[in-house]
C-alpha cells in the first residue's frame, strides 16, 4: 500500500513538474469525455420522455385519440409514437364524435394543431398553434396561464412567453398568414416543457380552419376507467392511434420495441468512440512520457522496485492524469445540466 | 563477516565476455576499490554483485543467500543492496527525504516510519538540512550524500558505488569518499568502482580488472595517497 502511495506521489509530482505534457494529456482525455458528457447531458435534459410530456399532451384526460387519414389498421408504439398505417384507395369520411363514442365511451374534447406564419414586430415567423378549450378541466396541465385569460371566443389567443419577448402584448392583434386571419391576444400561457417555443393557443377552429383526419387533429377523452393497451389495440384496428395515460405510465411493462434497440446501439457506439478516441489520443502521450521516464524507472528498479511495482508507477501515472482529466471533463460536460 | 561473495563468476553478452571467472569477497567494514580501463567489466561486476544482473556461470552470495536460488531479486535489493551511481541518482520529482524513503516504502514500510528513518540516515550523512529540497536545488555533493543515505536506509549493508565522485570536483569528491569510508568503518561493505587512483587510496583493498578478469589484487592501504 505504501508502495502504491509512493507511486502516486511520484506521478502527482511529475504531473506538476511537466506541466506542458500534463496539460496535453488532460486535454486529450478530458476533451472527448467533455464532449460526450455534454452530449449525453444535453440529450438527457432536452429530450423529454413521453411520460414527462404527459401533462402537456394529455392534460388531465385519460387518452388522446389521434385520427388518421384512412381507417385501415394502425400500428403504433405503446407511447403513441411510431404510428404507421397502410394506405387505402380513398380517404374515408371524417370521424364523428358519435363514432368515437361508440368505440370508447367517454367525454370528448376536440383538439387540433398546426404551424402558421405570424407577423411579429421583426417580421414573419413560424408559430405553433394548438387549439383546445383550455378552460375545460380535462386540459388541466397542458398549458400554464401566466397572465390574462384563456381564449373564450374564436379569434382570441394566448401566446407563449417567448412571443412576449418578441414584442407581443396582451390586447395586441397578430396578423397570421395561411390562414389569413387576425387574432387578438388575451393572455400569456406557458408550455410546461418547451420553454423557448413560439406558440399561440386558441379555441378549436378559433384560428385554424377545420382540420381533416390525419392532419394533427383528434379528441382528448375522459373515460370512466383507464384506457388499457387492449383498448388501444382495439382502436388501432378501427384506424385510430391512441396515447393512453395508463399505458404510457406503465410503459416499462410494455416493450417500446425498435426504439430501445436503437438507443442501445447509440450508447454502445458512443462508448466505443470515446474509448477508441481516448486510446488513440492519449496513448501516444503516455508513451512519450514513458520513454522520458525510462531512466527514472531504472533508478527506481535499482532501489529495489519489482517489475510489478514499476508497472504500478506507470499505472499511477494513468490513474492520476486520466482520473483528473476524466473528472474535469465529466464535470464541465455535465455542468450545463445542473 | 562476508557480505558479498563472488565465485568464478562469468557474464557473457552474446559473443562478448564481460566477466571471465571473477572471485571476490567483501566483508562488513571493508571498502574494496575496483579499478581498470573502460570496458574492463567494472560496471558489470557491480551489477552482478548487487543482483541487478544474473551471472552466466558461477555463484554470487549476498549475506549468505545464493542469488541463483533467490526468486525475487528486487526484494533482495530493497533489503540488502544500495546503489550509488555517478549522477542522476535521485528521482527529480521527489524531495531528498522522499528519495531516501523510497526503498523502504517499496518494501512496505509505512510512510511515517519510512520518513523518520530517512531523516535519521540523512542526519548521519550530514544532509539533514536538505531533507525537504528537490534534487535540482542541491549541489552535486549534497546529491551524492542523499544517494548514499538512500543506499544505506533500512538494514542495508552492501553499498555498490559506480564512480560516485565522477561528476564532482576534487574537494567534494574527497568529502564523499570520506563519508563512504566512515560508513564502512561503521559496518557497511562498500564496493567502489573508480578511475581515480587517489580515491583508491581510501580503500582497504584495490582490485584491477582487465578484459573481465582480476589482474591484480592488493590489500594496500595507501595512507600517503590521501
PDB file of C-alpha atoms in Angstrom, chain A residues 42-49 52 263:
ATOM      1  CA  UNK A  42     -27.917  17.738 -23.464  1.00  0.00           C
ATOM      2  CA  UNK A  43     -29.872  14.746 -24.635  1.00  0.00           C
ATOM      3  CA  UNK A  44     -30.987  13.843 -21.116  1.00  0.00           C
ATOM      4  CA  UNK A  45     -32.175  17.348 -20.319  1.00  0.00           C
ATOM      5  CA  UNK A  46     -33.642  18.393 -23.655  1.00  0.00           C
ATOM      6  CA  UNK A  47     -35.172  15.115 -24.762  1.00  0.00           C
ATOM      7  CA  UNK A  48     -38.323  14.886 -22.765  1.00  0.00           C
ATOM      8  CA  UNK A  49     -39.754  11.392 -22.496  1.00  0.00           C
ATOM      9  CA  UNK A  52     -42.611  13.606 -18.830  1.00  0.00           C
ATOM     10  CA  UNK A 263     -30.915   3.543 -28.164  1.00  0.00           C
TER      11      UNK A 263
END
